[in-house]
XYZ file of N, CA, C and O in Angstrom:
328
model
N -14.583 1.892 -32.264
C -14.769 3.080 -31.633
C -15.142 3.144 -30.259
O -14.559 3.905 -29.636
N -15.754 2.053 -29.733
C -15.899 2.091 -28.265
C -14.787 2.016 -27.377
O -14.464 2.621 -26.397
N -13.953 0.969 -28.058
C -12.610 0.947 -27.237
C -11.951 2.326 -27.438
O -11.084 2.666 -26.469
N -11.940 2.872 -28.517
C -11.202 4.386 -28.325
C -11.592 5.171 -27.570
O -11.080 6.218 -26.768
N -13.126 5.201 -27.267
C -13.684 6.134 -26.556
C -13.401 5.624 -24.603
O -13.199 6.566 -23.743
N -13.159 4.596 -24.382
C -12.852 3.733 -23.303
C -11.628 4.388 -22.841
O -10.980 4.748 -22.046
N -10.761 4.297 -23.844
C -9.109 4.605 -23.699
C -9.094 6.090 -23.615
O -8.475 6.614 -22.505
N -10.052 6.745 -24.160
C -9.822 8.088 -23.850
C -10.371 8.561 -22.577
O -9.523 9.919 -21.990
N -11.452 7.904 -22.361
C -11.850 8.384 -20.810
C -10.772 7.876 -19.799
O -10.570 8.703 -18.765
N -10.340 6.813 -19.726
C -9.555 6.420 -19.057
C -8.102 7.123 -18.717
O -7.641 7.457 -17.465
N -7.655 7.514 -19.980
C -6.653 8.307 -19.998
C -7.006 10.010 -19.288
O -5.888 10.619 -18.898
N -7.691 10.569 -19.714
C -8.227 11.800 -18.905
C -8.444 11.658 -17.934
O -8.643 12.888 -17.098
N -8.738 10.572 -17.153
C -9.116 10.507 -15.799
C -8.210 10.590 -15.017
O -7.810 10.714 -13.934
N -6.891 10.014 -15.664
C -5.727 10.010 -14.775
C -4.495 10.938 -15.441
O -4.065 10.601 -16.358
N -4.445 12.225 -15.126
C -3.274 13.082 -15.285
C -2.241 13.481 -14.594
O -1.272 13.847 -14.870
N -2.799 13.397 -13.030
C -1.659 13.644 -12.141
C -1.527 12.205 -11.297
O -2.459 11.379 -11.167
N -0.578 12.168 -10.311
C -0.444 11.062 -9.459
C -1.468 10.867 -8.540
O -1.980 9.762 -8.215
N -2.105 11.843 -8.349
C -2.993 12.004 -6.834
C -4.242 11.008 -7.710
O -5.264 11.123 -7.098
N -4.761 11.422 -8.876
C -5.650 11.031 -9.849
C -5.665 9.478 -9.433
O -7.093 8.878 -9.209
N -4.858 8.656 -9.687
C -4.819 7.080 -9.024
C -5.153 7.070 -7.626
O -6.154 6.133 -7.476
N -4.594 7.882 -6.915
C -5.385 7.743 -5.433
C -7.124 7.989 -5.570
O -7.534 7.193 -4.700
N -7.115 8.823 -6.044
C -8.728 9.357 -6.041
C -9.510 8.051 -6.612
O -10.661 7.991 -6.172
N -8.969 7.686 -7.426
C -9.686 6.651 -8.344
C -9.590 5.256 -7.278
O -10.710 4.367 -7.702
N -8.950 5.323 -6.561
C -9.065 3.877 -5.539
C -9.767 4.466 -4.352
O -9.716 3.515 -3.397
N -10.530 5.252 -3.873
C -11.347 5.476 -2.796
C -12.375 4.413 -2.558
O -12.693 3.761 -3.611
N -12.582 4.161 -1.436
C -13.594 2.889 -1.378
C -13.020 1.455 -1.945
O -13.766 0.225 -2.118
N -11.741 1.705 -2.192
C -10.948 0.446 -2.810
C -10.188 -0.242 -1.665
O -9.524 0.504 -0.631
N -9.743 -1.670 -1.646
C -8.581 -1.919 -0.774
C -7.495 -1.655 -1.858
O -7.360 -1.839 -2.600
N -6.570 -1.171 -0.687
C -5.397 -0.713 -1.226
C -3.986 -1.239 -0.378
O -4.280 -1.821 0.783
N -2.783 -1.216 -0.950
C -1.831 -1.645 -0.282
C -0.811 -0.495 -0.033
O -0.560 0.255 -0.806
N -0.430 -0.526 0.997
C 0.504 0.722 1.566
C 1.975 0.039 1.948
O 1.800 -0.519 3.221
N 3.148 0.211 1.631
C 4.610 -0.320 2.044
C 5.026 1.043 2.330
O 4.941 2.289 1.888
N 5.503 0.752 3.893
C 6.097 1.701 4.497
C 7.676 1.447 4.768
O 8.036 0.542 4.496
N 8.013 2.491 5.530
C 9.470 2.025 5.646
C 9.180 1.034 7.142
O 8.503 0.640 7.618
N 10.661 0.645 7.379
C 10.934 -0.215 8.406
C 10.200 -1.346 8.065
O 9.557 -2.227 9.410
N 9.878 -2.224 6.989
C 9.683 -3.075 6.836
C 8.076 -3.694 7.116
O 7.414 -4.618 7.408
N 7.322 -2.464 7.268
C 5.867 -2.365 7.355
C 4.819 -2.365 6.213
O 5.290 -1.604 5.130
N 3.686 -2.863 6.306
C 3.033 -2.845 5.187
C 1.486 -2.716 5.672
O 1.102 -3.563 6.616
N 0.695 -2.223 5.036
C -0.745 -2.003 5.423
C -1.773 -2.293 4.384
O -1.304 -2.046 3.037
N -2.729 -2.967 4.588
C -3.585 -3.404 3.379
C -5.392 -3.105 4.054
O -5.470 -3.443 5.004
N -5.611 -2.058 3.417
C -6.915 -1.954 4.002
C -7.967 -1.022 3.133
O -7.487 -0.602 1.991
N -8.860 -0.645 3.220
C -10.297 0.181 2.361
C -9.637 1.684 2.797
O -9.651 2.320 3.610
N -9.954 2.127 1.340
C -9.145 3.741 1.649
C -10.309 4.596 1.666
O -11.313 4.802 0.613
N -10.559 5.595 3.106
C -11.947 5.925 2.880
C -11.566 7.777 2.702
O -12.376 8.070 2.089
N -10.438 8.282 2.788
C -10.039 9.480 2.228
C -8.745 9.604 2.360
O -7.741 8.992 2.944
N -8.230 10.721 1.976
C -6.654 11.178 1.970
C -6.408 12.874 1.725
O -7.751 13.482 1.360
N -5.484 13.437 1.908
C -5.069 14.785 1.644
C -4.119 15.100 0.565
O -3.431 14.110 0.334
N -3.893 16.370 0.589
C -2.749 16.647 -0.520
C -1.265 16.176 -0.122
O -0.439 15.758 -0.840
N -1.186 15.917 1.344
C 0.096 15.206 1.543
C 0.170 13.932 1.623
O 1.134 13.329 2.448
N -0.858 13.317 0.931
C -1.089 11.834 1.296
C -0.942 11.044 2.876
O -1.164 9.818 2.852
N -1.804 11.965 3.653
C -2.298 11.343 4.722
C -3.451 10.471 4.596
O -4.381 11.040 3.591
N -3.540 9.165 5.047
C -4.664 8.607 4.342
C -5.453 8.023 5.400
O -5.170 7.604 6.752
N -6.824 8.023 5.410
C -7.562 7.335 6.565
C -8.054 5.966 5.575
O -8.760 5.837 4.526
N -7.765 4.835 6.504
C -7.779 3.369 6.038
C -8.739 2.702 7.011
O -8.775 3.003 8.106
N -9.648 1.859 6.574
C -10.599 0.999 7.505
C -10.248 -0.282 7.225
O -9.649 -0.756 6.112
N -10.944 -1.174 8.178
C -10.271 -2.524 7.850
C -8.936 -2.801 7.654
O -8.755 -3.658 6.799
N -8.038 -2.312 8.336
C -6.896 -2.549 8.014
C -6.138 -3.778 8.557
O -6.157 -4.226 9.842
N -5.251 -4.374 7.979
C -4.479 -5.432 8.366
C -2.853 -4.710 8.113
O -2.524 -4.230 7.221
N -2.330 -5.006 9.206
C -0.736 -4.313 9.526
C 0.001 -5.790 9.747
O -0.110 -6.608 10.193
N 1.355 -5.785 8.693
C 2.279 -6.648 8.636
C 3.524 -5.954 8.669
O 4.193 -5.347 7.938
N 4.195 -6.866 9.763
C 5.502 -6.406 10.044
C 6.616 -7.384 9.932
O 6.447 -8.631 10.531
N 7.589 -7.356 8.992
C 8.686 -8.233 8.840
C 9.719 -7.981 9.460
O 10.296 -6.759 9.396
N 10.288 -8.660 10.423
C 11.688 -8.708 10.751
C 13.044 -9.487 10.431
O 12.272 -10.433 10.391
N 14.112 -8.851 10.159
C 15.205 -9.921 9.662
C 15.989 -10.045 10.996
O 16.838 -9.034 11.373
N 16.121 -11.202 11.112
C 17.411 -11.316 12.466
C 18.507 -12.253 11.810
O 18.278 -13.216 10.885
N 19.676 -12.156 12.185
C 20.840 -12.973 11.903
C 20.933 -14.223 12.946
O 21.514 -13.858 14.210
N 20.841 -15.394 12.579
C 21.468 -16.622 13.246
C 22.860 -16.609 13.627
O 23.796 -16.493 12.986
N 23.151 -16.253 14.956
C 24.282 -16.077 15.509
C 25.513 -17.338 15.159
O 26.486 -17.130 15.044
N 24.862 -18.614 15.008
C 25.519 -20.020 14.709
C 25.341 -19.937 13.172
O 26.812 -20.232 12.738
N 24.742 -19.744 12.281
C 24.889 -20.156 10.828
C 25.063 -18.696 10.269
O 25.246 -18.703 8.955
N 24.778 -17.610 10.545
C 24.972 -16.050 10.040
C 23.645 -15.886 9.147
O 23.869 -15.194 7.859
N 22.644 -16.918 9.345
C 21.691 -16.848 7.950
C 20.543 -15.925 8.379
O 20.533 -15.845 9.880
N 20.027 -15.265 7.448
C 18.960 -14.455 7.861
C 17.948 -14.984 8.078
O 17.259 -15.785 7.447
N 17.247 -14.975 9.189
C 15.797 -15.564 9.548
C 14.370 -14.477 9.679
O 14.884 -13.159 10.325
N 13.627 -14.399 8.759
C 12.539 -13.739 8.613
C 11.358 -14.183 9.492
O 10.884 -15.170 9.728
N 10.796 -12.872 10.225
C 9.825 -13.213 11.123
C 8.496 -12.339 10.707
O 9.160 -11.155 10.432
N 7.721 -12.781 10.485
C 6.488 -12.045 9.957
C 5.510 -11.831 11.199
O 5.085 -12.817 11.260
N 4.691 -10.727 11.383
C 3.831 -10.407 12.580
C 2.563 -9.833 11.694
O 2.899 -8.888 11.062
N 1.242 -10.327 11.832
C 0.306 -9.724 11.264
C -1.042 -9.366 12.545
O -0.758 -10.256 13.210
N -1.302 -8.245 12.500
C -2.236 -7.956 13.284
C -3.430 -7.216 12.460
O -3.212 -6.597 11.752
N -4.888 -7.228 12.964
C -5.700 -6.521 12.312
C -6.331 -5.283 13.033
O -6.424 -5.396 14.514
N -6.698 -4.518 12.689
C -6.874 -3.105 13.490
C -8.581 -2.742 13.109
O -8.872 -2.969 11.986
């Protein structure tokens, strides 16, 4: 009976995609962006357009270069804290 109540509460809390973001407020989240950029930080707020305010952010940028001699892909990862 208790498990059924927990499942009902969990499913009723997430009815729309934005509900998942609402449940992530004050949690550390991972945001995958264009151009091989990634952000990890604490979600402070957001709006209906998914503009987000993050704190304690760590940004990772991955660049892929082609070695001119071997034609192999070379991955370079840069990380910065904001």
